mmCIF file of C-alpha atoms in Angstrom:
data_model
loop_
_atom_site.group_PDB
_atom_site.id
_atom_site.type_symbol
_atom_site.label_atom_id
_atom_site.label_comp_id
_atom_site.label_asym_id
_atom_site.label_seq_id
_atom_site.Cartn_x
_atom_site.Cartn_y
_atom_site.Cartn_z
ATOM 1 C CA MET O 1 -199.328 -33.599 88.915
ATOM 2 C CA GLU O 2 -202.033 -32.189 91.212
ATOM 3 C CA PHE O 3 -204.276 -29.402 89.945
ATOM 4 C CA LEU O 4 -202.632 -26.793 92.207
ATOM 5 C CA GLN O 5 -199.294 -27.715 90.678
ATOM 6 C CA ALA O 6 -200.861 -27.333 87.235
ATOM 7 C CA ILE O 7 -201.968 -23.809 88.196
ATOM 8 C CA ASP O 8 -198.410 -23.010 89.317
ATOM 9 C CA ALA O 9 -197.054 -24.354 86.023
ATOM 10 C CA ILE O 10 -199.441 -22.168 83.992
ATOM 11 C CA TYR O 11 -198.471 -19.156 86.085
ATOM 12 C CA SER O 12 -194.744 -19.788 85.577
ATOM 13 C CA LYS O 13 -195.254 -20.230 81.841
ATOM 14 C CA ARG O 14 -197.150 -16.928 81.598
ATOM 15 C CA ARG O 15 -194.411 -15.117 83.488
ATOM 16 C CA GLN O 16 -191.871 -16.439 81.008
ATOM 17 C CA GLU O 17 -194.024 -15.530 78.013
ATOM 18 C CA TYR O 18 -194.317 -11.918 79.199
ATOM 19 C CA ASN O 19 -190.706 -11.709 80.465
ATOM 20 C CA VAL O 20 -191.857 -10.761 83.953
ATOM 21 C CA PRO O 21 -188.856 -10.151 86.275
ATOM 22 C CA ASP O 22 -188.495 -12.441 89.291
ATOM 23 C CA ASN O 23 -188.789 -9.476 91.670
ATOM 24 C CA ASN O 24 -192.184 -8.479 90.253
ATOM 25 C CA LYS O 25 -194.629 -9.845 92.822
ATOM 26 C CA ASP O 26 -197.671 -8.054 91.362
ATOM 27 C CA PHE O 27 -197.968 -10.054 88.152
ATOM 28 C CA SER O 28 -201.140 -12.127 88.012
ATOM 29 C CA CYS O 29 -202.824 -14.376 85.487
ATOM 30 C CA HIS O 30 -206.413 -15.468 85.213
ATOM 31 C CA ILE O 31 -207.025 -19.164 84.701
ATOM 32 C CA PRO O 32 -210.440 -20.697 83.893
ATOM 33 C CA VAL O 33 -211.333 -23.742 85.972
ATOM 34 C CA GLU O 34 -214.437 -25.882 85.769
ATOM 35 C CA VAL O 35 -216.227 -28.051 88.317
ATOM 36 C CA ARG O 36 -217.987 -31.055 86.813
ATOM 37 C CA LYS O 37 -220.377 -33.472 88.474
ATOM 38 C CA GLY O 38 -222.710 -35.614 86.416
ATOM 39 C CA THR O 39 -224.656 -33.335 84.100
ATOM 40 C CA TYR O 40 -223.576 -30.249 86.030
ATOM 41 C CA SER O 41 -220.754 -27.981 84.913
ATOM 42 C CA PHE O 42 -219.765 -24.734 86.636
ATOM 43 C CA LEU O 43 -217.112 -22.297 85.415
ATOM 44 C CA PHE O 44 -214.937 -20.268 87.779
ATOM 45 C CA GLU O 45 -211.698 -18.339 87.545
ATOM 46 C CA VAL O 46 -208.485 -18.617 89.495
ATOM 47 C CA ARG O 47 -206.495 -15.415 89.855
ATOM 48 C CA LYS O 48 -202.965 -16.577 90.460
ATOM 49 C CA ARG O 49 -200.402 -14.226 91.920
ATOM 50 C CA GLU O 50 -198.100 -15.479 94.674
ATOM 51 C CA LYS O 51 -201.252 -17.078 96.037
ATOM 52 C CA ALA O 52 -204.382 -18.202 94.237
ATOM 53 C CA LYS O 53 -207.897 -16.801 94.708
ATOM 54 C CA LEU O 54 -211.138 -18.335 93.440
ATOM 55 C CA PHE O 55 -213.706 -16.112 91.748
ATOM 56 C CA LEU O 56 -217.317 -16.723 90.805
ATOM 57 C CA LEU O 57 -218.206 -15.477 87.327
ATOM 58 C CA LEU O 58 -221.517 -13.608 87.454
ATOM 59 C CA GLY O 59 -222.162 -11.970 84.128
ATOM 60 C CA LYS O 60 -219.470 -9.326 83.776
ATOM 61 C CA GLN O 61 -218.655 -9.462 87.478
ATOM 62 C CA LYS O 62 -216.005 -11.532 89.215
ATOM 63 C CA VAL O 63 -216.876 -12.170 92.856
ATOM 64 C CA TYR O 64 -214.567 -13.423 95.608
ATOM 65 C CA LEU O 65 -216.135 -14.848 98.765
ATOM 66 C CA SER O 66 -214.158 -15.269 101.985
ATOM 67 C CA ASP O 67 -214.870 -18.101 104.424
ATOM 68 C CA ILE O 68 -216.698 -15.713 106.732
ATOM 69 C CA GLN O 69 -218.848 -14.428 103.882
ATOM 70 C CA ILE O 70 -219.668 -18.014 102.880
ATOM 71 C CA ILE O 71 -220.650 -18.861 106.462
ATOM 72 C CA ASN O 72 -222.902 -15.805 106.649
ATOM 73 C CA ILE O 73 -224.514 -16.639 103.313
ATOM 74 C CA ILE O 74 -225.425 -20.103 104.602
ATOM 75 C CA LEU O 75 -226.647 -18.742 107.940
ATOM 76 C CA ALA O 76 -228.987 -16.377 106.063
ATOM 77 C CA MET O 77 -230.714 -19.322 104.360
ATOM 78 C CA GLY O 78 -233.791 -21.128 105.619
ATOM 79 C CA LYS O 79 -233.486 -23.765 108.335
ATOM 80 C CA ASP O 80 -233.785 -26.751 105.988
ATOM 81 C CA ASP O 81 -231.078 -25.428 103.702
ATOM 82 C CA ILE O 82 -228.726 -24.629 106.583
ATOM 83 C CA ASP O 83 -229.217 -28.164 107.886
ATOM 84 C CA TRP O 84 -228.568 -29.566 104.391
ATOM 85 C CA PHE O 85 -225.247 -27.760 104.012
ATOM 86 C CA LEU O 86 -224.210 -28.662 107.555
ATOM 87 C CA SER O 87 -224.950 -32.356 106.955
ATOM 88 C CA GLN O 88 -222.952 -32.248 103.711
ATOM 89 C CA PHE O 89 -219.937 -30.760 105.498
ATOM 90 C CA ILE O 90 -220.132 -33.409 108.203
ATOM 91 C CA MET O 91 -220.280 -36.213 105.621
ATOM 92 C CA LEU O 92 -217.222 -34.826 103.823
ATOM 93 C CA TYR O 93 -215.349 -34.503 107.119
ATOM 94 C CA LEU O 94 -216.091 -38.198 107.699
ATOM 95 C CA GLU O 95 -214.499 -39.005 104.294
ATOM 96 C CA LYS O 96 -217.923 -39.782 102.810
ATOM 97 C CA GLY O 97 -217.919 -36.991 100.271
ATOM 98 C CA ALA O 98 -219.389 -36.949 96.776
ATOM 99 C CA PRO O 99 -217.028 -37.414 93.804
ATOM 100 C CA PHE O 100 -216.591 -34.574 91.323
ATOM 101 C CA GLN O 101 -213.978 -33.448 88.809
ATOM 102 C CA ILE O 102 -211.982 -30.308 88.250
ATOM 103 C CA ALA O 103 -211.286 -29.505 84.601
ATOM 104 C CA LEU O 104 -208.165 -27.400 84.106
ATOM 105 C CA ASP O 105 -206.105 -26.751 80.993
ATOM 106 C CA GLY O 106 -207.537 -29.759 79.151
ATOM 107 C CA LYS O 107 -207.063 -32.224 82.028
ATOM 108 C CA LEU O 108 -209.433 -33.716 84.592
ATOM 109 C CA TYR O 109 -208.667 -34.140 88.297
ATOM 110 C CA ASP O 110 -210.766 -36.410 90.522
ATOM 111 C CA CYS O 111 -211.838 -34.917 93.854
ATOM 112 C CA LYS O 112 -214.295 -35.406 96.708
ATOM 113 C CA GLY O 113 -216.688 -32.730 97.890
ATOM 114 C CA ILE O 114 -220.362 -32.201 98.653
ATOM 115 C CA GLU O 115 -223.411 -32.931 96.534
ATOM 116 C CA ILE O 116 -224.756 -30.312 94.144
ATOM 117 C CA TYR O 117 -227.696 -28.557 95.802
ATOM 118 C CA PRO O 118 -230.843 -30.537 94.847
ATOM 119 C CA GLY O 119 -233.160 -27.698 93.947
ATOM 120 C CA ASP O 120 -233.697 -24.533 91.929
ATOM 121 C CA LYS O 121 -232.895 -21.701 94.311
ATOM 122 C CA SER O 122 -230.701 -18.624 94.291
ATOM 123 C CA PHE O 123 -229.692 -15.781 96.570
ATOM 124 C CA TYR O 124 -228.496 -12.234 96.031
ATOM 125 C CA TRP O 125 -224.999 -11.145 96.956
ATOM 126 C CA GLN O 126 -224.677 -7.446 97.817
ATOM 127 C CA SER O 127 -228.101 -6.803 96.279
ATOM 128 C CA ASP O 128 -227.142 -6.973 92.597
ATOM 129 C CA SER O 129 -225.479 -10.363 92.017
ATOM 130 C CA GLU O 130 -227.748 -13.413 91.841
ATOM 131 C CA ILE O 131 -225.993 -16.676 92.729
ATOM 132 C CA ASP O 132 -227.555 -20.060 92.075
ATOM 133 C CA TYR O 133 -227.329 -22.541 94.967
ATOM 134 C CA GLY O 134 -225.889 -25.173 92.627
ATOM 135 C CA TYR O 135 -223.158 -22.801 91.452
ATOM 136 C CA PHE O 136 -222.460 -21.952 95.089
ATOM 137 C CA THR O 137 -221.928 -25.640 95.909
ATOM 138 C CA GLY O 138 -219.537 -25.791 92.943
ATOM 139 C CA LEU O 139 -217.466 -23.044 94.562
ATOM 140 C CA LEU O 140 -217.452 -24.918 97.871
ATOM 141 C CA ASN O 141 -216.206 -28.031 96.108
ATOM 142 C CA LEU O 142 -213.342 -26.071 94.577
ATOM 143 C CA ILE O 143 -212.393 -24.841 98.046
ATOM 144 C CA PHE O 144 -212.522 -28.329 99.534
ATOM 145 C CA GLY O 145 -210.648 -29.768 96.560
ATOM 146 C CA LYS O 146 -207.957 -27.134 96.971
ATOM 147 C CA ASP O 147 -207.552 -27.963 100.666
ATOM 148 C CA ARG O 148 -207.235 -31.693 99.962
ATOM 149 C CA CYS O 149 -204.790 -31.060 97.139
ATOM 150 C CA TRP O 150 -202.572 -28.876 99.332
ATOM 151 C CA GLU O 151 -202.586 -31.501 102.099
ATOM 152 C CA GLU O 152 -201.257 -34.051 99.621
ATOM 153 C CA ILE O 153 -198.642 -31.725 98.125
ATOM 154 C CA SER O 154 -197.397 -30.300 101.422
ATOM 155 C CA LYS O 155 -197.834 -33.486 103.472
ATOM 156 C CA THR O 156 -199.609 -31.331 106.061
ATOM 157 C CA LYS O 157 -201.814 -33.806 107.887
ATOM 158 C CA GLY O 158 -205.279 -32.475 108.584
ATOM 159 C CA PHE O 159 -205.150 -29.503 106.205
ATOM 160 C CA SER O 160 -208.088 -30.874 104.213
ATOM 161 C CA LYS O 161 -210.220 -30.556 107.376
ATOM 162 C CA LYS O 162 -209.259 -26.954 108.098
ATOM 163 C CA THR O 163 -212.099 -25.213 106.276
ATOM 164 C CA LEU O 164 -214.588 -27.942 107.144
ATOM 165 C CA TYR O 165 -214.213 -27.771 110.920
ATOM 166 C CA LYS O 166 -214.511 -23.989 110.755
ATOM 167 C CA TYR O 167 -217.736 -24.191 108.753
ATOM 168 C CA ILE O 168 -219.213 -26.987 110.872
ATOM 169 C CA SER O 169 -218.491 -25.465 114.274
ATOM 170 C CA LEU O 170 -219.500 -21.890 113.411
ATOM 171 C CA ILE O 171 -222.650 -22.755 111.469
ATOM 172 C CA ASP O 172 -223.727 -25.199 114.176
ATOM 173 C CA TYR O 173 -223.002 -22.680 116.931
ATOM 174 C CA TYR O 174 -224.819 -19.740 115.345
ATOM 175 C CA HIS O 175 -227.680 -21.773 113.856
ATOM 176 C CA ASN O 176 -228.297 -24.501 116.431
ATOM 177 C CA HIS O 177 -226.769 -22.797 119.504
ATOM 178 C CA THR O 178 -225.353 -26.124 120.678
ATOM 179 C CA GLU O 179 -223.122 -26.711 123.649
ATOM 180 C CA ARG O 180 -220.881 -29.044 121.597
ATOM 181 C CA SER O 181 -219.795 -26.224 119.282
ATOM 182 C CA LYS O 182 -219.724 -23.595 122.020
ATOM 183 C CA SER O 183 -217.403 -25.767 124.113
ATOM 184 C CA PHE O 184 -215.074 -26.424 121.169
ATOM 185 C CA LEU O 185 -214.931 -22.776 120.123
ATOM 186 C CA LYS O 186 -214.130 -21.668 123.664
ATOM 187 C CA GLN O 187 -211.326 -24.233 123.849
ATOM 188 C CA ILE O 188 -209.583 -22.851 120.764
ATOM 189 C CA GLY O 189 -209.929 -19.234 121.893
ATOM 190 C CA TYR O 190 -212.824 -18.135 119.700
ATOM 191 C CA PRO O 191 -214.826 -15.302 121.345
ATOM 192 C CA VAL O 192 -218.233 -16.969 121.626
ATOM 193 C CA SER O 193 -219.721 -13.732 122.947
ATOM 194 C CA ILE O 194 -219.683 -12.339 119.404
ATOM 195 C CA GLU O 195 -223.306 -12.443 118.308
ATOM 196 C CA ASN O 196 -222.729 -12.134 114.578
ATOM 197 C CA PRO O 197 -219.994 -13.948 112.631
ATOM 198 C CA GLU O 198 -219.693 -10.915 110.323
ATOM 199 C CA ARG O 199 -217.558 -9.422 113.074
ATOM 200 C CA ILE O 200 -215.100 -12.277 113.454
ATOM 201 C CA ASN O 201 -212.456 -11.409 110.849
ATOM 202 C CA LYS O 202 -209.673 -11.256 113.441
ATOM 203 C CA ALA O 203 -211.120 -14.080 115.521
ATOM 204 C CA ASN O 204 -211.103 -16.143 112.332
ATOM 205 C CA GLN O 205 -207.338 -16.537 112.749
ATOM 206 C CA VAL O 206 -207.774 -19.027 115.592
ATOM 207 C CA PHE O 207 -208.773 -21.654 113.016
ATOM 208 C CA ASP O 208 -205.394 -21.432 111.274
ATOM 209 C CA ASP O 209 -203.720 -23.496 113.986
ATOM 210 C CA LEU O 210 -204.194 -27.112 112.930
ATOM 211 C CA LYS O 211 -203.681 -28.199 116.539
ATOM 212 C CA CYS O 212 -207.316 -27.158 116.968
ATOM 213 C CA LEU O 213 -208.263 -30.308 115.089
ATOM 214 C CA GLU O 214 -207.153 -32.363 118.082
ATOM 215 C CA LYS O 215 -209.945 -30.729 120.079
ATOM 216 C CA PHE O 216 -212.653 -31.114 117.445
ATOM 217 C CA ASP O 217 -214.783 -34.234 117.951
ATOM 218 C CA ILE O 218 -216.792 -34.937 114.810
ATOM 219 C CA SER O 219 -218.609 -37.811 116.571
ATOM 220 C CA LEU O 220 -220.617 -35.195 118.499
ATOM 221 C CA TYR O 221 -222.187 -34.074 115.214
ATOM 222 C CA MET O 222 -223.303 -37.489 113.998
#
C-alpha cells in the first residue's frame, strides 16, 4: 500500500466511525504525517476531504502554501539560496534525489526528494509565522513524494515531474531571466509578460497539461 492509499484508508475508517453519510462531501479528518531524513524529523498535517491538503504546523497555526506561494517564497530568498533550491529541483528531476521517509500511522514509506537545507535560516510568512528553511524543505519533500506516489497509483506517466518542471521553469525565468525558460513558457502558453508570479493564479493552469513535459528539456538546465 502506498502512503496516499493509507491516507484514504484512514479517511474511510473515520467516516465509518462517525457514521458519515456517503452524500456528505464536507466531512474532513486531520492526519499527522512526519518527514524523516537522518537526524531530522518534521511534523505536518494532512487534511483529507475528497482531496488531501498539506499543512505546516506553526505553533497553534496551520498554514497551507500553494505552489505559487512556494515559488514566491523561494524567489524572495537570497541568490545563493535560490540557486541551491533550483539545483535541488533539477537533481530530483534527473532522478538523482535524496532518500527520505514518510511516517504515517505507524508505518514508514521510502521516498526520494531534495536534501534538507544545510543551514540555520528562517523566513516569515505573512509577517507573523516564522518558518525554518529545513522545515520548508520537509514540506517540499512531502509534495514531491505525493506526486511520485500518485504517478505509481494512477499509472500517469510523468505526473511526478509536474510540480518540478513548474518550479524549475518559473524560478529560473524570474530569477535568472534565461531564454531557455522563456522559450519553454511561451511554448506552453504561459504569459511571460507577467512581471510577478504572484499574479499567475489563472496562468498556473497551463502546467496541468502533462503534454507540456514533452516540450521541457531538462538538459538545458544542466
